[in-house]
PDB file of C-alpha atoms and ligand atoms in Angstrom:
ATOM      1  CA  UNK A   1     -44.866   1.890   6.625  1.00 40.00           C
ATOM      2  CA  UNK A   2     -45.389   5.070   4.538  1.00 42.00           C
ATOM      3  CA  UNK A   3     -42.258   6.823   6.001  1.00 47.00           C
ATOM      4  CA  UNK A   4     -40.309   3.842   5.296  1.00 47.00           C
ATOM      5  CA  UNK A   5     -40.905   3.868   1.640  1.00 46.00           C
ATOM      6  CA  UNK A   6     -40.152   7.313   1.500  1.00 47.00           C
ATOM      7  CA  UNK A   7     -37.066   7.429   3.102  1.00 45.00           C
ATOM      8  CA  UNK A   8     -36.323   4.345   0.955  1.00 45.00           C
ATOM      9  CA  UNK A   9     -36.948   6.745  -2.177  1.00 48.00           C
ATOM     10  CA  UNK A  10     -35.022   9.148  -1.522  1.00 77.00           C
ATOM     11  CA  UNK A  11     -32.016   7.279  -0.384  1.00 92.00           C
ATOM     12  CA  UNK A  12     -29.102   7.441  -3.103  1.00 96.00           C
ATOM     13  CA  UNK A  13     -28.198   4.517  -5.066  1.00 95.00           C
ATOM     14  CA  UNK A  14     -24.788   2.836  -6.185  1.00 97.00           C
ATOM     15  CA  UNK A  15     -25.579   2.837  -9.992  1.00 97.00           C
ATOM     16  CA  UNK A  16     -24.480   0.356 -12.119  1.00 97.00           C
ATOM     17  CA  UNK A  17     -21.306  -0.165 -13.712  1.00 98.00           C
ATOM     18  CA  UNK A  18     -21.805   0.394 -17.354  1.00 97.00           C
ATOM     19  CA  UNK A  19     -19.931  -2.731 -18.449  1.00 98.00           C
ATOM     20  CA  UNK A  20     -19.101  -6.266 -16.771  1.00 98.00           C
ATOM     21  CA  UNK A  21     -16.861  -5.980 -14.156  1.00 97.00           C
ATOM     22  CA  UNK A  22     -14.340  -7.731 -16.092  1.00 98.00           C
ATOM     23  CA  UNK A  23     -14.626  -5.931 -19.204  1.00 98.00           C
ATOM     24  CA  UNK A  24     -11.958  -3.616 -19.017  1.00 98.00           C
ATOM     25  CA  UNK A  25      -9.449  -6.060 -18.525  1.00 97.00           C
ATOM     26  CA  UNK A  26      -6.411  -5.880 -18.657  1.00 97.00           C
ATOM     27  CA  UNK A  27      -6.447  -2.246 -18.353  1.00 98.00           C
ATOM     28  CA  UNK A  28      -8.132  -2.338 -15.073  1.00 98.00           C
ATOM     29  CA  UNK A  29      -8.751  -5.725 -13.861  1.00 98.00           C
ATOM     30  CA  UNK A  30     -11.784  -7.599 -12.521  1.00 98.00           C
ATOM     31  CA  UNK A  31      -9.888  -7.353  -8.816  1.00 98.00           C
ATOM     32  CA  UNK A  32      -9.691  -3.790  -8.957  1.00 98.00           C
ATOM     33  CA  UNK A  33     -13.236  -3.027 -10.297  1.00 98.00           C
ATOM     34  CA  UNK A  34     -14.312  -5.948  -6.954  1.00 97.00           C
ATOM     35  CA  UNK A  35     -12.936  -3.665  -4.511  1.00 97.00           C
ATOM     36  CA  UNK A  36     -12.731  -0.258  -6.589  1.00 98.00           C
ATOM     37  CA  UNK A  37     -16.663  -0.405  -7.485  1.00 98.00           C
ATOM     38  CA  UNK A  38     -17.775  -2.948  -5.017  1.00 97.00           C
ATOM     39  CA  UNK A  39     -16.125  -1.760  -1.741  1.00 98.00           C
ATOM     40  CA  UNK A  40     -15.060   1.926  -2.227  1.00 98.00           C
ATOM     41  CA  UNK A  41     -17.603   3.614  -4.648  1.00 98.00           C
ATOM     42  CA  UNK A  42     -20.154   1.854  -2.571  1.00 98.00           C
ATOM     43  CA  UNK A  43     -19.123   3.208   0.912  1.00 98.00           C
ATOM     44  CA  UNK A  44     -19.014   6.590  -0.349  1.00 98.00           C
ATOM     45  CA  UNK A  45     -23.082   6.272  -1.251  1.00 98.00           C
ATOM     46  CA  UNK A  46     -24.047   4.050   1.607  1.00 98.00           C
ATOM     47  CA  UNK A  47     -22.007   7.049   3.797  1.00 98.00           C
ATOM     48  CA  UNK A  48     -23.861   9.604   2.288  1.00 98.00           C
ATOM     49  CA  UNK A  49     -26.994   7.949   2.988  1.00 97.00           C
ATOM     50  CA  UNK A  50     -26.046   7.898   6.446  1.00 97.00           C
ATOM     51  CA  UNK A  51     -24.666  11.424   7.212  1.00 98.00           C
ATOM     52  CA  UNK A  52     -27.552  13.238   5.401  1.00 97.00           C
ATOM     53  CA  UNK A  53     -30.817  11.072   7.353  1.00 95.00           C
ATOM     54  CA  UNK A  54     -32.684  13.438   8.701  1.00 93.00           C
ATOM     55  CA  UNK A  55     -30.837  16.237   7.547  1.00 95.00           C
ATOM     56  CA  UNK A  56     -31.223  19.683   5.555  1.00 95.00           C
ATOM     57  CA  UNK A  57     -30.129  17.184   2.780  1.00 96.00           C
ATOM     58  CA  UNK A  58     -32.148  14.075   2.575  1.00 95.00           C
ATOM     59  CA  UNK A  59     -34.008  13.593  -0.437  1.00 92.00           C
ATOM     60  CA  UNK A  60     -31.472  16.477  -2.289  1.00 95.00           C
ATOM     61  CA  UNK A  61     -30.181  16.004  -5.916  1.00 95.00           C
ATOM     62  CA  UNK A  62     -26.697  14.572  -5.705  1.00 97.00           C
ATOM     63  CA  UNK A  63     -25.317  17.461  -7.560  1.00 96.00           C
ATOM     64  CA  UNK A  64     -27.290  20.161  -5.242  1.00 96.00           C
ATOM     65  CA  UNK A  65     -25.653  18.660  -2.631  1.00 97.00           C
ATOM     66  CA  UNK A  66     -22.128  18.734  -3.304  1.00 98.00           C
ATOM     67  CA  UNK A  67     -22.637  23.127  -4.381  1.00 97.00           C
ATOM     68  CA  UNK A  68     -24.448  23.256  -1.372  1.00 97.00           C
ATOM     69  CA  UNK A  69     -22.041  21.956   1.049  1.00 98.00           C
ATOM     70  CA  UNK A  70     -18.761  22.777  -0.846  1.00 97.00           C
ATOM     71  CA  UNK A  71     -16.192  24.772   0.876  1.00 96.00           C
ATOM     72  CA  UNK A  72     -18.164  24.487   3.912  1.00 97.00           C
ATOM     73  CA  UNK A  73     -15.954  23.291   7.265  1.00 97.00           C
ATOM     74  CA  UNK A  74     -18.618  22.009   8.796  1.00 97.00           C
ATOM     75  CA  UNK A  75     -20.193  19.734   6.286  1.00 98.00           C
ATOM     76  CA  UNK A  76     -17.313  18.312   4.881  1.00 98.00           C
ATOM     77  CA  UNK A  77     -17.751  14.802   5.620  1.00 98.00           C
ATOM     78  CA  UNK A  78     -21.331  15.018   3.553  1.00 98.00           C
ATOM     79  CA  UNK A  79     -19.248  17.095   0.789  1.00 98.00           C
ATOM     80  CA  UNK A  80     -16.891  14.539   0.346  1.00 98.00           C
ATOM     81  CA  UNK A  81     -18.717  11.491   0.142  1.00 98.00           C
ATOM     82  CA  UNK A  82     -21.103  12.897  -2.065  1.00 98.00           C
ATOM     83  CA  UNK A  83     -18.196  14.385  -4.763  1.00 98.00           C
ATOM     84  CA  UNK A  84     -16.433  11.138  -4.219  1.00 98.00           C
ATOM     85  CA  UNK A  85     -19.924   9.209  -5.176  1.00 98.00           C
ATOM     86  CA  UNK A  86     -20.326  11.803  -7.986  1.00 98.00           C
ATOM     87  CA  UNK A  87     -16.626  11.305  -9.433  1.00 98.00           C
ATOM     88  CA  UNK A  88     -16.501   7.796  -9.213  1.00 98.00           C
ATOM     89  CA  UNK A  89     -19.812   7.151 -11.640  1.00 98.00           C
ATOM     90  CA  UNK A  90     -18.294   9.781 -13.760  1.00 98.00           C
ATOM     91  CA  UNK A  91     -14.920   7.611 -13.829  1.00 98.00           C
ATOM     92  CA  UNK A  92     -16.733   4.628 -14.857  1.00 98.00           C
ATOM     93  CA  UNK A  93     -18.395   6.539 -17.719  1.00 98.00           C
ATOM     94  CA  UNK A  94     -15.304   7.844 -19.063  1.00 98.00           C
ATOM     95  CA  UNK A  95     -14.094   4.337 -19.566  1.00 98.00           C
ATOM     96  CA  UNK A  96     -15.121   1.885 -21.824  1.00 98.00           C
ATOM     97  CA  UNK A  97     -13.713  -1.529 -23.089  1.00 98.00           C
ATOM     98  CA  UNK A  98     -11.729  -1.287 -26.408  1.00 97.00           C
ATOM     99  CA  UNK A  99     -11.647   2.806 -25.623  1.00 98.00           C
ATOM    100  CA  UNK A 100      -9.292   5.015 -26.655  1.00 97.00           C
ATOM    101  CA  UNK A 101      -8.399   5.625 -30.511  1.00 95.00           C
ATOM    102  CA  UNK A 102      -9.987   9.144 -32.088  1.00 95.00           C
ATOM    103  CA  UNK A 103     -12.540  11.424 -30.502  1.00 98.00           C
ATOM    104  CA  UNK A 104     -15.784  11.939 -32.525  1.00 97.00           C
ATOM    105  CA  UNK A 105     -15.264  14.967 -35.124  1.00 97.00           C
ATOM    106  CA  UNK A 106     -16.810  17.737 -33.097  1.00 95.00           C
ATOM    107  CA  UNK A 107     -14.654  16.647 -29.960  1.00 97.00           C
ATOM    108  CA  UNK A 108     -11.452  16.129 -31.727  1.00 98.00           C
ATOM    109  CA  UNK A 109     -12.208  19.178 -33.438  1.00 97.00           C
ATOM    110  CA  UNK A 110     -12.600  21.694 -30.129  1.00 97.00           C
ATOM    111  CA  UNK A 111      -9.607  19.542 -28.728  1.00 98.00           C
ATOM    112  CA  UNK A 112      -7.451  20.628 -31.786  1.00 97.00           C
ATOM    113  CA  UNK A 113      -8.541  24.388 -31.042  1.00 97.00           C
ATOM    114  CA  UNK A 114      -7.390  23.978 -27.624  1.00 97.00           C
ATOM    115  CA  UNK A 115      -4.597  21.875 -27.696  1.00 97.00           C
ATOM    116  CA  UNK A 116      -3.367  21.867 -31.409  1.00 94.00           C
ATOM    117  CA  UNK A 117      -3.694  18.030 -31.459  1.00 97.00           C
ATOM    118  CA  UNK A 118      -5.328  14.730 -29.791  1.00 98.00           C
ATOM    119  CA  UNK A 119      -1.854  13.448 -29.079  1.00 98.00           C
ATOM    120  CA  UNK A 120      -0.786  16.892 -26.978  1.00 98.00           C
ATOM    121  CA  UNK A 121      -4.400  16.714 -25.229  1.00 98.00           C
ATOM    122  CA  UNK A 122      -3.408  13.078 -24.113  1.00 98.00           C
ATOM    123  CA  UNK A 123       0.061  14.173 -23.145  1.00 98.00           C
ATOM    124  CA  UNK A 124      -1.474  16.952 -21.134  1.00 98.00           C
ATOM    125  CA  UNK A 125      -3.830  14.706 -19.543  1.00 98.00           C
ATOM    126  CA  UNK A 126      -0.690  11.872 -18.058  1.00 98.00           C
ATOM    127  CA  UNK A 127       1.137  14.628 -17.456  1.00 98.00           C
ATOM    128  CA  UNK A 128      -1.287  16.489 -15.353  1.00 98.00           C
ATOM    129  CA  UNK A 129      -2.596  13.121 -13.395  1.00 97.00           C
ATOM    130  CA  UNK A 130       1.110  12.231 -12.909  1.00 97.00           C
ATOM    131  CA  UNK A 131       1.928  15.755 -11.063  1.00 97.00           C
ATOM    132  CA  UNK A 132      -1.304  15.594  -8.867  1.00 95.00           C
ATOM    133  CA  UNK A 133       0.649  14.973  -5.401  1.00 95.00           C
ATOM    134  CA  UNK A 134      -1.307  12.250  -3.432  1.00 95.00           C
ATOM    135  CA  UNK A 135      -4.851  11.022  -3.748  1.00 97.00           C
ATOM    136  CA  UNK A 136      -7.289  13.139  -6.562  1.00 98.00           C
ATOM    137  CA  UNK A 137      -8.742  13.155  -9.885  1.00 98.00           C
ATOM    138  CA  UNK A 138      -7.217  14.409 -13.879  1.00 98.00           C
ATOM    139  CA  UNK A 139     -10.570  15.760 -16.169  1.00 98.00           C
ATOM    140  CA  UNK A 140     -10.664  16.912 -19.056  1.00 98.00           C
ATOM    141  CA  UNK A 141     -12.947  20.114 -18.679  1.00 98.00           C
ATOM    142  CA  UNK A 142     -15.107  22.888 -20.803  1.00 97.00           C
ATOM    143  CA  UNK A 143     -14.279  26.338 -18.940  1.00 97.00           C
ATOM    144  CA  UNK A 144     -15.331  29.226 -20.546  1.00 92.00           C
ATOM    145  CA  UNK A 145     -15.564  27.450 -24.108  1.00 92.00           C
ATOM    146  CA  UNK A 146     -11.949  26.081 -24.146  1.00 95.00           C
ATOM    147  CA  UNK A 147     -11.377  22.541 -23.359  1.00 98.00           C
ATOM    148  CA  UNK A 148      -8.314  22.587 -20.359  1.00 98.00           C
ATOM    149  CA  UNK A 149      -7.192  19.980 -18.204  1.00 98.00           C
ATOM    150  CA  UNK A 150      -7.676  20.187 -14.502  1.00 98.00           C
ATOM    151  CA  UNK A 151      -6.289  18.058 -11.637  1.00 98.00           C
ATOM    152  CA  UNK A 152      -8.162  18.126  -8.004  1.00 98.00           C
ATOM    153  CA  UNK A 153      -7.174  16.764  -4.740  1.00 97.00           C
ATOM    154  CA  UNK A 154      -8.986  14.446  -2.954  1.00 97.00           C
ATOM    155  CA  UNK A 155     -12.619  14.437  -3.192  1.00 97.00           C
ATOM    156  CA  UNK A 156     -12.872  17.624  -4.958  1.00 97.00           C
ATOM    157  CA  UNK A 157     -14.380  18.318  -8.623  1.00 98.00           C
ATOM    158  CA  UNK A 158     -14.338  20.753 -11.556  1.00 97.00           C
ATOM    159  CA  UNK A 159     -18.308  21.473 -10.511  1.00 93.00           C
ATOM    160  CA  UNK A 160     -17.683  23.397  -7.927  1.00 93.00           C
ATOM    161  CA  UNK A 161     -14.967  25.705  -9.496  1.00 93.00           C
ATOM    162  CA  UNK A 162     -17.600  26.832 -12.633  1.00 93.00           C
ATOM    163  CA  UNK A 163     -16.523  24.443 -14.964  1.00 97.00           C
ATOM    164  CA  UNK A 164     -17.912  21.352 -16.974  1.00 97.00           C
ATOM    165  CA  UNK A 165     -16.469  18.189 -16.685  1.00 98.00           C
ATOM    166  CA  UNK A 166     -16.102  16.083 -19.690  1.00 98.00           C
ATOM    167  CA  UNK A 167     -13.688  13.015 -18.557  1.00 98.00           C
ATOM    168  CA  UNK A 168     -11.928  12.004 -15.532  1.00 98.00           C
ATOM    169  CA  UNK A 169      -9.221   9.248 -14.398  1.00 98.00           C
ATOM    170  CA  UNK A 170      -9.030   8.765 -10.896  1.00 98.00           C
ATOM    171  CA  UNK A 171      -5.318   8.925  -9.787  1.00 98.00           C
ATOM    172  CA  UNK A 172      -6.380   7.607  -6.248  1.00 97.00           C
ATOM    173  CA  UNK A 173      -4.233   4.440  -5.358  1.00 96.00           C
ATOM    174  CA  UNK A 174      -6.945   2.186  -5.210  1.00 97.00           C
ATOM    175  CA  UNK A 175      -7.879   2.717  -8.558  1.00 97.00           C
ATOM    176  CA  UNK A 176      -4.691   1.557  -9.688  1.00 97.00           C
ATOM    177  CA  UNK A 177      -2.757  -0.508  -7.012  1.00 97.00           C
ATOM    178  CA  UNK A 178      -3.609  -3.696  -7.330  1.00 97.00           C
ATOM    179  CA  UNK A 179      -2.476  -3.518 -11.046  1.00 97.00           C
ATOM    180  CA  UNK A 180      -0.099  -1.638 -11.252  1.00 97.00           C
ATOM    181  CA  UNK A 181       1.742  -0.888  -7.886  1.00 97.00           C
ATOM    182  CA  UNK A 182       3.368   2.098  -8.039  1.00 96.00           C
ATOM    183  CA  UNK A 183       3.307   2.689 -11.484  1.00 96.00           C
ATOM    184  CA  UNK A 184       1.245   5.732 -12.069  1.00 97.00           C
ATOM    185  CA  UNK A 185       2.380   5.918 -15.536  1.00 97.00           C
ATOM    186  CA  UNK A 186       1.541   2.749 -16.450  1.00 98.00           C
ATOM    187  CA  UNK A 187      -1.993   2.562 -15.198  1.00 98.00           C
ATOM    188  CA  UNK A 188      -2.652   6.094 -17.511  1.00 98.00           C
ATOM    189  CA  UNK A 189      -0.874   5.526 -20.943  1.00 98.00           C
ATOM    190  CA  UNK A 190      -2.718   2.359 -20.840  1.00 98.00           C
ATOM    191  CA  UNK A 191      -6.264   3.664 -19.805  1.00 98.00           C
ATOM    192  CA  UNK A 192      -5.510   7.115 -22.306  1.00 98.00           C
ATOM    193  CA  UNK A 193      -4.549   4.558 -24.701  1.00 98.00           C
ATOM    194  CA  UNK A 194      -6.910   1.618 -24.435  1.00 98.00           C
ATOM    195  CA  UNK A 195      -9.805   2.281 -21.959  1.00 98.00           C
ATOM    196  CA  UNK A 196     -10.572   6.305 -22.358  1.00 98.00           C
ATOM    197  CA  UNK A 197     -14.320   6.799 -23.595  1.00 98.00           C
ATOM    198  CA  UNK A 198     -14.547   9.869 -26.037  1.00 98.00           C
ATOM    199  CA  UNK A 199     -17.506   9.164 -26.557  1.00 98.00           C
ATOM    200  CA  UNK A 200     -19.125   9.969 -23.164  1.00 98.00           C
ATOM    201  CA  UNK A 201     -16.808  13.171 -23.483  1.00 98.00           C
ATOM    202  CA  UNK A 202     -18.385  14.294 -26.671  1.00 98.00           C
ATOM    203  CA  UNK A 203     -21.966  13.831 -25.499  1.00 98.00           C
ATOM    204  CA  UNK A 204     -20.848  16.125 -22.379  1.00 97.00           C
ATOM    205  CA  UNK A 205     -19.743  18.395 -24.555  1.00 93.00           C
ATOM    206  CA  UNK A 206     -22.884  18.865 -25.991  1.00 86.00           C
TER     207      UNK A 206
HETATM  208 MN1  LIG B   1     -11.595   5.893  -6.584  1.00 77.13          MN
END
């Protein structure tokens, strides 16, 4: 009974979505979120919970984790469903309904230092989730107190490299299939445009 409970404790949990599941339509639509939130962020936690029972790992810090088993052959099935239940909670925060428009002043200010304008930051952004060859992730990152924008492959994250995350859009096809088909572009001018949360990037920042 008592090592039930605490195995049920320190299990990791699918967090909620920070809006209705519908909310960021038509950006990203209630069918995407179903199977985007519901089926794929979910496996990657309920896998996690699996590969790390009784391991070194149980009852570990999400984050610890994913530095503790990065870059490691051997663990990377526990590496990658942890980043990829990491990165998708951090996708959902960096969208919001009715999103977009102007960063906050001290964001939009260190963007401007870094990419002489909010429109060239944006433009760096589609352009750098557009060249990411396959399945990854676009962020927008603090390294070494310039803001830069980063793509990764797969599972993998700007944590693990040394550098803060502030945003991210997840250029896997399931994110934007259903939606969009194909169209890559599409799906990011309209979350950059109409979905992206500065806000959440600004508090990062801080
Ligand atoms: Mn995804």
């Amino acid at each position: 009974m008592s090592n039930a409970k605490t195995e049920s404790v320190t299990l990791h949990l699918l967090p909620p979505l920070p809006y209705a599941d519908n909310a960021l339509d038509p950006v990203i639509s209630a069918h995407t979120i179903s199977f985007h939130y519901g089926k794929h962020h979910k496996a990657y936690v309920d896998n996690l919970n699996k590969l790390i029972a009784g391991t070194e790992f149980a009852g570990m810090k999400l984050e610890k984790i994913i530095t503790e088993t990065a870059g490691k052959a051997d663990k990377a099935a526990i590496f990658n469903n942890a980043a990829q239940a990491w990165n998708h909670t951090f996708y959902w925060n960096s969208l919001k309904p009715n999103g977009g428009g102007e960063p906050p002043a001290a964001l939009k200010q260190k963007i401007e230092a870094s990419f002489i304008s909010v429109d060239a930051c944006k433009k760096e952004l589609a352009a750098t989730a557009m060249s990411q060859f396959g399945s990854g992730w676009a962020w927008l990152v603090l390294d070494g107190g310039k803001l830069k924008v980063v793509k990764t492959s797969n599972a993998d994250l700007p944590l693990t490299k040394g550098m803060k995350p502030l945003l991210t859009i997840d250029v896997w096809e399931h994110a934007y299939y259903l939606d969009y088909q194909n169209r890559r572009p599409d799906y990011l001018s309209a979350v950059i445009e109409k979905a992206i949360n500065w806000n959440f990037a600004a508090d990062n920042l801080k």
